[in-house]
């Protein structure tokens, strides 16, 4: 029996159960052990009914005051039961569970656990869990793991199988050297895994978690180090030299480069002339002007006789970069090609041929650049734009397409320092902490829906003055929403009617065909379309400097990271821009959170405040991003463990580390993939 065994080897797991496990990504015993609980339930002391708080999960100890009623409404059976605990009365409801009646007797006390809600004058719990005295006593003494399950799979089945799989996990599977365990007071792998699934107490569970979070961070830091070690010996095989075209291109720009841009370019030039392979991250907030850095780098490589590729996370962005590069380099005799997943097979083939014959100098595209069988001819530079949308693995894959190609990674995600060291430990960083000078800071407004007519009037005025506007909605199609205008399609209809024929309005969303999306974007970029009602497909990278208004509807449904990225679509030209965050509900919490954006246009500041306010968690969306798919670890809340993992890697000798890496991968193998797919909307 081994951890690599298929789950069907576990007693009692047949085809049907196996299929359910497969749905959750569980195929082997090993997968099962790594399927950690997403949370733990506790059974708190019961509260008196008179002291219950609305919308909180509470436990009461109460007895029915009369026989439960069974009513049928809309074909559904509902059990209604009044209970009392001496301090007050409340009503309990169960839907589609007529059998609970057999447990409810007037005067006989039970524990009920559920979320307290209000119906008219009385408090209720809907579908409360019902526990006898003994059951409650046992459960209240231990933590109850909660898993993401799928229909048909019960927590009991899962627990039984995890228990069985644990039998095959032995001390020998622990890859971590005893020395590291001793120094940090870590328990063994088997104990930790067992404890995370079957915790004896909160304290012991937290100890186990600490060990497992360390593992995640440690193996991650290790994989980054391995990448860096690989690189250190690598040299760029050809000598590169300065080219006049770069100077004349910069001289011909309609603006002066910011000093941050100049600094980044100097650093890139030094890298490229050094004879070593460049491995650089350009970290600059939205609108700091990263694209021109990419263009200049590609021009440099092209005139040295090398191809460059640039990978973007969405087709919309790839297409836009393609147009930008083409027109920027018109006078320089440079061939630019586009390669995306949605292109016709024949087109792709033609492009691939051109690439392998070195007929193009710059290739811009999406994932297709790594997934398609593209043969490069003399690939010298690999750029990933909006790196936070990709994973480390994808960056690696693209780079490996070119033997020893230089790498440039561009990202707008603000990352705390400790994290950057671990996450991008293999990269040199150029910080572009400056926006072009003539930009006027975006004016922000955080408002509620009553402001909608006014904002439409405002959009109309801006459009009549020759500017353009984005409206962002959270949904594509009408669903049973309270707000009839929460979706792109209904909204666009309504707004187009309001604005009239002279102001062309269109919609854009991720379910449209790529060609449609491209033509909508083109018409908007050219200024023919004045108002674009869209989902977050425009979130990353899109650049239409003439757009001066962004209205974000139901803004509270987006994360602060998305909102900041979205806002980055305006304020890109010299005219004053305006961002209107419209809250769908104006609760104080929503308004307070949105006001963070209202007060600042600085990505780093917003990240900091978001963190202070929410005590981190998924700070600024980094956690969901491609690079950071940790199962247990939370890069903010577990910052100490993150640092510990980084330091441990730094202070251990290479032999220990490479052994750890190989053996660690054996156990964590499958969950140990940081190359999340880019989230293409
Ligand atoms: P991002 O860093 O978000 O990728 P872009 O590269 O798309 O930003 O640049 C945003 C806009 O700013 C573009 O229209 C670009 O032409 C313009 N731009 C870039 N650098 C400067 C500069 N130094 N001065 C003025 N405008 C600039
Ligand atoms: Mg960009």
XYZ file of C-alpha atoms and ligand atoms in Angstrom:
709
model
C 0.000 0.000 0.000
C 1.383 3.355 -0.969
C 0.387 6.989 -0.988
C 0.447 6.979 -4.753
C -2.329 4.369 -4.789
C -5.546 5.235 -6.517
C -8.312 6.065 -4.061
C -10.215 3.025 -5.320
C -7.740 0.979 -3.306
C -9.339 2.305 -0.145
C -11.876 -0.102 1.274
C -15.390 0.982 0.459
C -14.447 3.351 -2.352
C -16.061 2.166 -5.553
C -16.393 3.758 -8.962
C -19.171 6.081 -7.856
C -17.377 7.502 -4.846
C -14.133 7.678 -6.798
C -15.844 9.778 -9.461
C -17.022 12.196 -6.787
C -13.518 12.455 -5.375
C -12.142 13.006 -8.862
C -14.477 15.936 -9.214
C -12.669 17.534 -6.307
C -9.298 16.841 -7.866
C -8.622 13.869 -5.600
C -7.209 10.850 -7.395
C -4.726 9.259 -5.033
C -4.422 8.686 -1.317
C -1.826 11.406 -1.334
C -4.331 13.875 -2.822
C -6.776 12.935 -0.140
C -4.331 13.713 2.654
C -3.635 17.068 1.080
C -7.307 17.900 0.830
C -7.246 20.108 3.886
C -10.349 21.388 5.658
C -11.329 24.868 4.561
C -12.427 25.805 8.052
C -13.322 24.447 11.453
C -16.635 24.619 13.129
C -16.878 25.063 16.819
C -19.847 24.417 18.982
C -19.976 27.389 21.289
C -21.745 27.510 24.633
C -25.474 28.019 24.125
C -26.761 31.607 24.332
C -30.038 32.599 25.974
C -32.700 33.306 23.355
C -33.226 36.738 24.875
C -29.596 37.588 24.115
C -29.281 36.274 20.541
C -27.662 38.471 17.925
C -29.131 38.695 14.448
C -27.070 37.324 11.558
C -24.724 35.481 13.905
C -24.232 31.766 14.111
C -25.487 30.796 17.548
C -26.295 27.759 19.644
C -29.378 27.567 21.836
C -30.494 24.947 24.324
C -34.251 24.934 24.161
C -37.354 22.769 24.063
C -40.361 22.813 21.714
C -43.389 24.503 23.275
C -45.833 22.443 21.216
C -45.884 19.775 18.484
C -44.046 20.860 15.351
C -46.223 21.807 12.392
C -45.746 20.526 8.864
C -46.876 22.937 6.174
C -46.570 22.708 2.425
C -45.763 25.747 0.402
C -45.037 25.777 -3.317
C -44.662 22.019 -3.242
C -42.057 22.255 -0.453
C -42.545 20.732 2.955
C -41.635 23.010 5.802
C -41.379 22.037 9.434
C -42.143 24.912 11.812
C -41.467 24.569 15.508
C -41.670 27.098 18.334
C -39.057 26.615 21.047
C -38.384 28.269 24.376
C -35.498 28.270 26.828
C -37.127 30.227 29.618
C -35.563 33.537 28.562
C -37.523 33.816 25.326
C -39.179 32.100 22.409
C -38.220 31.658 18.795
C -39.287 29.816 15.688
C -37.217 27.165 13.927
C -37.747 26.208 10.286
C -36.625 23.228 8.243
C -37.182 22.915 4.525
C -37.597 19.569 2.863
C -36.768 17.641 6.035
C -40.077 16.359 7.429
C -38.261 13.680 9.422
C -36.922 16.177 11.979
C -40.392 16.136 13.522
C -39.620 12.770 15.061
C -36.959 14.388 17.221
C -39.001 17.323 18.437
C -41.094 16.740 21.568
C -42.661 19.456 23.660
C -40.657 19.986 26.827
C -37.659 17.920 25.786
C -34.474 19.993 25.477
C -32.103 19.868 22.527
C -29.246 21.953 21.192
C -29.917 23.897 17.981
C -27.196 25.541 15.981
C -27.798 27.971 13.146
C -27.747 31.526 11.907
C -30.190 33.825 13.632
C -32.452 35.838 11.342
C -35.495 37.975 11.873
C -38.918 37.314 10.397
C -41.280 40.103 11.301
C -41.287 40.379 15.051
C -39.740 37.081 15.896
C -36.274 35.606 15.654
C -35.780 32.409 13.668
C -33.188 29.912 12.630
C -33.540 28.308 9.239
C -32.351 24.721 8.891
C -30.597 24.634 12.275
C -28.461 21.663 13.118
C -30.047 19.615 15.836
C -28.001 17.881 18.503
C -28.825 15.654 21.425
C -27.155 16.289 24.770
C -24.463 13.648 24.309
C -23.765 14.555 20.731
C -23.340 18.174 21.735
C -21.021 17.305 24.579
C -18.692 15.396 22.289
C -18.756 17.933 19.493
C -18.306 20.950 21.730
C -15.042 19.511 22.965
C -13.434 19.214 19.549
C -13.115 21.253 16.386
C -15.195 20.023 13.492
C -13.359 20.262 10.180
C -15.394 21.687 7.314
C -14.485 20.644 3.760
C -15.489 21.770 0.323
C -17.606 18.837 -0.702
C -19.549 17.931 -3.773
C -23.098 16.684 -4.039
C -23.296 13.050 -3.063
C -20.122 13.050 -1.011
C -20.577 13.342 2.726
C -18.102 14.591 5.245
C -18.243 11.209 6.929
C -17.135 9.375 3.809
C -14.335 11.843 3.336
C -13.183 11.459 6.921
C -13.242 7.691 6.750
C -11.125 7.730 3.613
C -8.657 10.243 5.010
C -8.256 8.015 8.027
C -7.529 5.050 5.797
C -5.025 6.999 3.727
C -3.232 8.142 6.874
C -2.253 4.529 7.532
C 0.084 4.708 4.559
C 1.787 7.922 5.631
C 4.911 7.000 7.537
C 7.706 8.792 9.297
C 9.839 8.103 6.248
C 7.654 10.365 4.152
C 8.710 13.396 6.156
C 11.191 15.214 3.984
C 12.162 17.878 6.480
C 15.543 17.321 8.199
C 15.312 16.704 11.935
C 17.547 19.690 12.543
C 15.085 22.114 10.979
C 12.246 20.499 12.876
C 14.075 20.768 16.187
C 15.120 24.342 15.670
C 11.585 25.439 14.976
C 9.723 23.060 17.212
C 7.860 21.464 14.332
C 6.084 18.170 14.705
C 6.456 15.357 12.200
C 4.602 15.373 8.904
C 2.334 12.479 9.792
C 1.244 14.018 13.084
C 0.656 17.358 11.429
C -1.454 15.939 8.613
C -3.422 13.805 11.010
C -4.023 16.725 13.325
C -5.180 19.072 10.580
C -7.897 16.570 9.617
C -8.704 15.327 13.109
C -7.800 18.095 15.520
C -7.677 17.302 19.193
C -7.895 20.943 20.181
C -7.459 24.372 18.701
C -3.914 24.573 20.070
C -2.748 21.295 18.591
C -4.421 22.142 15.291
C -2.621 25.480 15.178
C 0.718 23.747 15.797
C 0.024 21.347 12.963
C -1.015 24.182 10.714
C 2.190 26.043 11.489
C 4.221 23.081 10.306
C 2.204 22.609 7.115
C 2.191 26.299 6.243
C 5.933 26.264 6.686
C 6.147 23.385 4.239
C 4.226 25.287 1.623
C 6.300 28.420 1.922
C 9.539 26.534 2.299
C 9.039 24.446 -0.817
C 7.936 27.525 -2.692
C 10.999 29.520 -1.641
C 13.075 26.487 -2.515
C 11.653 26.225 -6.013
C 12.404 29.894 -6.600
C 15.947 29.374 -5.353
C 16.409 26.413 -7.664
C 15.354 28.599 -10.557
C 17.813 31.268 -9.545
C 20.676 28.792 -9.150
C 19.933 27.504 -12.588
C 20.275 30.951 -13.918
C 23.371 32.114 -12.188
C 25.640 30.116 -14.392
C 23.824 31.157 -17.496
C 25.296 33.601 -19.852
C 23.759 35.150 -22.906
C 25.600 33.471 -25.742
C 26.004 36.488 -28.021
C 27.444 39.885 -27.484
C 24.925 42.696 -27.776
C 25.674 46.293 -28.599
C 23.964 49.675 -28.389
C 21.916 50.656 -31.415
C 21.194 54.157 -32.714
C 17.541 53.360 -33.310
C 16.850 53.296 -29.582
C 18.074 56.859 -29.222
C 16.082 58.112 -32.175
C 12.983 56.269 -30.983
C 13.181 57.934 -27.570
C 13.862 61.318 -29.171
C 10.779 60.883 -31.338
C 8.390 60.153 -28.449
C 5.707 62.819 -27.939
C 6.663 63.013 -24.271
C 9.721 62.924 -22.036
C 10.350 59.692 -20.216
C 9.897 59.919 -16.467
C 13.033 59.516 -14.397
C 11.692 56.171 -13.183
C 11.392 55.007 -16.787
C 14.903 56.228 -17.546
C 16.243 54.382 -14.521
C 14.523 51.160 -15.565
C 15.901 51.506 -19.087
C 19.434 52.069 -17.812
C 19.154 48.954 -15.677
C 17.882 46.943 -18.620
C 20.635 48.261 -20.877
C 23.274 47.316 -18.290
C 21.807 43.830 -18.079
C 21.723 43.378 -21.821
C 25.268 44.594 -22.323
C 26.654 42.588 -19.396
C 26.869 39.296 -21.252
C 24.756 37.639 -18.548
C 21.216 36.672 -18.931
C 18.778 39.359 -17.800
C 16.113 38.384 -15.298
C 14.287 41.515 -14.321
C 10.953 42.537 -12.849
C 9.553 45.945 -13.730
C 7.195 46.803 -10.951
C 5.176 49.909 -11.666
C 1.670 50.971 -10.750
C -1.033 51.154 -13.411
C -0.310 53.944 -15.851
C 3.365 54.295 -14.981
C 4.285 53.592 -18.603
C 5.611 50.059 -18.714
C 4.712 49.373 -22.343
C 7.211 51.805 -23.772
C 9.941 50.059 -21.779
C 8.940 46.815 -23.473
C 8.925 48.456 -26.919
C 12.391 49.913 -26.481
C 13.777 46.601 -25.210
C 12.329 44.761 -28.207
C 13.688 47.368 -30.591
C 17.127 46.939 -29.062
C 16.972 43.174 -29.488
C 15.596 43.371 -33.028
C 18.401 45.614 -34.176
C 20.824 43.176 -32.608
C 19.283 40.468 -34.733
C 17.116 38.736 -32.136
C 13.425 38.013 -31.789
C 11.417 39.079 -28.774
C 8.122 37.698 -27.530
C 5.663 39.348 -25.221
C 2.930 37.374 -23.480
C -0.248 39.083 -22.252
C -2.964 37.525 -20.078
C -5.945 38.333 -22.317
C -6.572 38.437 -26.056
C -7.895 41.961 -25.759
C -4.622 43.107 -24.266
C -2.472 41.109 -26.688
C -4.294 42.639 -29.631
C -3.878 46.110 -28.199
C -0.161 45.625 -27.616
C 0.162 44.335 -31.148
C -1.368 47.523 -32.554
C 0.677 49.726 -30.234
C 3.949 48.033 -31.129
C 3.196 48.097 -34.844
C 2.454 51.776 -34.992
C 5.243 52.705 -32.579
C 7.841 50.934 -34.695
C 6.486 51.917 -38.122
C 9.607 53.865 -39.065
C 12.079 51.272 -37.894
C 11.604 48.434 -40.332
C 10.428 46.007 -37.693
C 7.993 43.154 -38.269
C 5.502 42.472 -35.539
C 3.284 39.373 -35.401
C 0.301 38.398 -33.287
C -0.363 34.866 -32.084
C -3.446 34.111 -30.008
C -5.521 31.056 -29.228
C -8.588 32.206 -31.140
C -6.812 32.735 -34.456
C -7.741 30.419 -37.314
C -5.545 27.363 -37.577
C -4.348 28.403 -41.024
C -3.430 31.871 -39.779
C -1.584 30.421 -36.845
C 0.300 28.102 -39.109
C 1.350 30.969 -41.350
C 2.492 33.005 -38.386
C 4.409 30.069 -36.948
C 6.193 29.635 -40.240
C 7.146 33.277 -40.341
C 8.452 33.004 -36.816
C 10.580 29.978 -37.461
C 12.005 31.609 -40.607
C 12.953 34.688 -38.621
C 10.684 36.859 -40.742
C 9.321 38.606 -37.670
C 11.199 40.474 -34.969
C 8.530 40.776 -32.321
C 5.794 38.283 -31.490
C 2.944 39.284 -29.245
C 0.354 36.879 -27.949
C -1.427 35.022 -25.214
C -0.972 31.538 -23.772
C -0.820 30.337 -27.328
C 2.809 31.397 -27.222
C 3.583 28.617 -24.783
C 0.955 26.065 -25.627
C 1.321 26.113 -29.384
C 4.211 24.368 -30.970
C 6.024 27.519 -31.909
C 9.611 27.216 -33.006
C 11.534 30.392 -32.536
C 14.504 31.157 -34.656
C 16.702 33.437 -32.613
C 14.702 34.171 -29.504
C 16.575 36.678 -27.387
C 14.029 38.311 -25.101
C 10.923 37.072 -23.345
C 8.510 39.534 -21.743
C 5.493 38.694 -19.598
C 3.068 41.549 -19.110
C 0.852 41.674 -16.038
C 2.801 38.857 -14.432
C 0.388 38.628 -11.497
C -2.065 37.007 -13.871
C 0.325 34.221 -14.669
C 2.173 31.727 -12.562
C 5.865 31.278 -12.093
C 5.619 28.099 -14.130
C 4.172 29.828 -17.151
C 6.905 32.405 -17.045
C 9.407 29.562 -16.909
C 7.811 27.706 -19.764
C 7.854 30.698 -22.041
C 11.421 31.472 -21.193
C 12.540 27.960 -21.887
C 11.326 28.377 -25.437
C 14.438 30.393 -26.081
C 17.789 29.033 -25.149
C 19.075 31.454 -22.555
C 16.749 34.244 -23.558
C 16.677 37.413 -21.506
C 13.615 37.801 -19.315
C 11.585 40.862 -18.490
C 8.568 40.574 -16.244
C 6.125 43.432 -15.871
C 3.645 43.721 -13.036
C 1.415 46.311 -11.423
C 0.594 44.356 -8.282
C 1.997 45.973 -5.198
C 3.731 43.319 -3.169
C 5.032 43.729 0.345
C 8.793 43.530 0.594
C 9.060 40.247 2.558
C 6.914 38.555 0.005
C 8.729 39.976 -2.990
C 11.971 38.525 -1.681
C 10.509 35.038 -1.614
C 8.265 35.274 -4.634
C 10.607 37.029 -6.973
C 13.805 35.969 -5.268
C 15.144 35.034 -8.678
C 14.559 38.438 -10.210
C 16.229 41.822 -10.066
C 13.680 44.526 -9.512
C 13.246 47.904 -11.197
C 10.707 49.958 -9.333
C 8.801 52.506 -11.411
C 7.346 54.612 -8.650
C 6.397 57.644 -10.679
C 3.568 58.565 -13.008
C 4.136 60.752 -16.093
C 4.267 64.362 -15.001
C 1.514 65.956 -16.995
C -1.098 63.599 -15.611
C -3.777 65.148 -13.480
C -4.660 62.929 -10.539
C -7.946 61.097 -11.100
C -10.874 62.644 -9.230
C -12.847 59.993 -7.368
C -16.365 59.851 -6.055
C -17.884 57.141 -3.883
C -21.658 57.333 -4.173
C -24.810 55.248 -3.916
C -27.369 54.440 -6.577
C -29.336 57.616 -6.112
C -26.501 59.257 -7.995
C -27.036 57.149 -11.115
C -29.033 59.744 -13.146
C -26.462 62.397 -12.346
C -23.598 60.183 -13.413
C -25.307 59.430 -16.721
C -25.736 63.129 -17.276
C -22.047 63.549 -16.523
C -21.050 60.841 -19.002
C -23.195 62.555 -21.620
C -21.456 65.862 -21.038
C -17.974 64.352 -21.238
C -18.885 62.493 -24.424
C -20.239 65.669 -25.989
C -16.900 67.272 -25.191
C -15.151 64.601 -27.238
C -14.141 62.267 -24.411
C -15.012 58.644 -23.798
C -16.300 56.631 -20.872
C -16.301 53.115 -19.449
C -19.140 51.694 -17.417
C -18.356 48.474 -15.566
C -21.056 46.041 -14.459
C -20.478 42.880 -12.444
C -22.620 40.550 -14.567
C -23.125 39.778 -18.239
C -26.777 38.819 -18.410
C -29.852 39.583 -16.425
C -30.412 37.143 -13.575
C -32.800 37.330 -10.688
C -31.060 40.382 -9.348
C -32.699 43.063 -7.320
C -30.979 45.690 -9.411
C -32.323 45.480 -12.988
C -29.153 47.157 -14.199
C -26.510 44.932 -12.635
C -25.675 43.349 -15.968
C -23.900 44.603 -19.061
C -26.657 43.783 -21.556
C -29.591 45.464 -19.789
C -27.443 48.363 -18.755
C -26.148 49.073 -22.215
C -29.657 49.077 -23.668
C -30.908 51.492 -21.063
C -27.903 53.789 -21.225
C -27.796 53.832 -25.036
C -31.434 54.915 -25.019
C -30.642 57.668 -22.589
C -27.586 58.977 -24.427
C -29.266 59.004 -27.820
C -28.017 58.114 -31.288
C -25.272 60.708 -31.462
C -23.269 59.107 -28.702
C -22.364 55.629 -29.814
C -22.598 53.102 -27.008
C -21.552 49.428 -27.115
C -21.032 46.515 -24.799
C -18.178 44.134 -24.207
C -17.945 40.948 -22.172
C -15.948 37.791 -21.903
C -18.468 35.490 -23.528
C -18.308 37.302 -26.868
C -16.284 35.765 -29.648
C -12.707 36.991 -29.807
C -13.242 38.703 -33.168
C -16.249 40.547 -31.810
C -14.317 41.626 -28.752
C -11.468 42.815 -30.924
C -13.679 44.875 -33.183
C -15.491 46.465 -30.237
C -12.151 47.367 -28.657
C -10.856 48.721 -31.935
C -13.853 50.968 -32.423
C -13.482 52.218 -28.857
C -9.746 52.776 -29.215
C -10.351 54.781 -32.395
C -12.880 56.943 -30.601
C -15.832 55.909 -32.774
C -17.557 54.296 -29.827
C -17.928 56.825 -27.060
C -19.231 54.731 -24.218
C -18.272 51.154 -23.470
C -20.364 49.126 -21.051
C -18.227 46.196 -20.030
C -17.423 43.511 -17.518
C -13.939 43.388 -16.058
C -12.507 42.182 -19.382
C -11.003 45.636 -19.661
C -9.367 45.301 -16.278
C -5.834 44.570 -17.317
C -3.695 46.754 -19.461
C -6.222 48.328 -21.808
C -5.030 51.759 -22.884
C -7.371 54.346 -24.383
C -6.004 57.705 -23.184
C -9.031 59.631 -24.453
C -11.309 57.892 -21.958
C -11.868 60.185 -19.003
C -14.752 58.662 -17.099
C -15.153 55.331 -15.430
C -18.381 54.468 -13.697
C -18.209 51.234 -11.710
C -21.655 49.900 -10.859
C -22.204 47.754 -7.768
C -18.601 48.483 -6.935
C -18.676 46.588 -3.639
C -18.789 43.321 -5.567
C -15.236 43.750 -6.792
C -12.055 43.357 -4.813
C -10.009 46.459 -4.168
C -7.309 45.130 -6.470
C -9.711 44.856 -9.384
C -11.149 48.262 -8.659
C -7.720 49.823 -8.657
C -6.804 48.038 -11.898
C -10.081 49.081 -13.474
C -9.572 52.678 -12.502
C -6.145 52.451 -14.086
C -7.922 52.456 -17.484
C -8.549 56.183 -17.125
C -6.232 59.045 -16.235
C -3.941 57.949 -19.054
C -3.993 61.168 -21.019
C -3.554 64.818 -20.199
C -7.256 65.593 -19.609
C -8.839 65.410 -16.167
C -10.342 61.968 -15.467
C -13.105 60.921 -13.112
C -13.830 57.628 -11.437
C -17.244 57.025 -9.918
C -17.565 54.073 -7.561
C -21.244 53.377 -7.235
C -22.219 51.190 -4.309
C -25.097 48.789 -4.830
C -25.850 48.903 -1.142
C -24.780 51.749 1.038
C -23.968 49.991 4.290
C -21.303 51.761 6.373
C -18.812 48.902 5.803
C -19.186 49.054 2.040
C -18.807 52.804 1.997
C -15.790 52.680 4.254
C -14.032 50.106 2.122
C -14.732 51.951 -1.105
C -13.641 55.208 0.440
C -10.096 53.795 0.585
C -10.092 54.061 -3.191
C -11.806 57.414 -3.060
C -8.985 58.796 -0.969
C -5.988 57.493 -2.875
C -4.795 56.627 -6.363
C -1.674 54.901 -5.110
C -1.722 51.114 -5.381
C 0.747 50.574 -2.556
C -1.161 52.831 -0.177
C -4.434 51.148 -1.006
C -2.931 47.749 -0.337
C -1.650 48.927 3.015
C -4.955 50.406 4.122
C -6.885 47.422 2.909
C -4.623 45.268 5.007
C -4.940 47.450 8.103
C -8.699 47.508 7.782
C -9.392 43.893 7.106
C -6.492 42.485 9.072
C -5.171 41.154 5.773
C -6.665 37.903 4.565
C -6.644 38.085 0.817
C -4.884 41.373 0.704
C -5.373 43.076 -2.571
C -6.103 39.937 -4.463
C -2.525 38.711 -4.415
C -3.584 35.497 -2.852
C -5.802 34.564 -5.729
C -3.241 35.541 -8.276
C -1.391 33.010 -10.335
C 1.782 33.154 -8.327
C 0.303 32.599 -4.949
C -1.882 29.592 -4.799
C -1.235 28.339 -1.323
C -3.559 25.847 0.232
C -3.169 26.821 3.838
C -0.700 29.634 4.060
C -1.803 33.221 4.003
C 1.010 35.447 2.905
C -0.101 38.294 5.135
C -1.350 36.587 8.267
C 1.445 34.059 8.132
C 4.102 36.618 7.227
C 6.305 35.380 10.091
C 6.302 31.823 8.816
C 6.947 33.139 5.326
C 10.017 34.956 6.548
C 11.130 31.905 8.508
C 10.838 29.764 5.384
C 12.799 32.297 3.339
C 15.536 32.474 6.011
C 15.713 28.712 6.359
C 16.351 28.376 2.653
C 18.989 31.080 2.805
C 20.807 29.492 5.739
C 20.793 25.852 4.693
C 23.475 24.185 2.642
C 22.773 23.238 -0.948
C 22.941 19.498 -0.443
C 20.292 19.544 2.270
C 18.132 21.765 0.170
C 18.186 19.769 -3.002
C 17.395 16.636 -1.028
C 14.487 18.408 0.651
C 13.258 19.644 -2.656
C 13.148 16.249 -4.302
C 11.612 14.456 -1.357
C 9.227 17.292 -0.539
C 7.948 17.243 -4.068
C 7.209 13.571 -3.725
C 4.633 14.218 -1.034
C 3.395 17.651 -1.979
C 3.897 17.070 -5.699
C 0.508 17.703 -7.118
C -0.680 20.477 -4.866
C 2.680 22.035 -5.307
C 1.911 23.846 -8.508
C 2.121 27.550 -8.467
C 1.358 28.005 -12.129
C -2.277 29.011 -11.797
C -3.973 29.530 -15.107
C -4.416 33.138 -16.013
C -7.888 34.246 -15.264
C -9.113 35.115 -18.733
C -12.542 36.612 -18.411
P 1.116 50.652 -17.771
O 2.327 50.894 -16.925
O -0.127 50.630 -16.972
O 1.270 49.462 -18.657
P 1.143 52.091 -20.274
O 2.478 51.659 -20.685
O -0.020 51.472 -20.941
O 0.980 51.947 -18.702
O 1.099 53.684 -20.423
C -0.054 54.444 -20.190
C -0.105 55.664 -21.080
O 0.903 56.593 -20.729
C 0.124 55.361 -22.563
O -0.802 56.077 -23.300
C 1.527 55.839 -22.813
O 1.697 56.262 -24.134
C 1.648 56.984 -21.857
N 3.000 57.277 -21.396
C 3.982 56.390 -21.121
N 5.085 57.028 -20.665
C 4.784 58.341 -20.622
C 5.514 59.536 -20.245
N 6.771 59.460 -19.803
N 4.873 60.701 -20.357
C 3.606 60.772 -20.777
N 2.869 59.711 -21.161
C 3.449 58.505 -21.084
Mg 0.341 47.749 -19.142
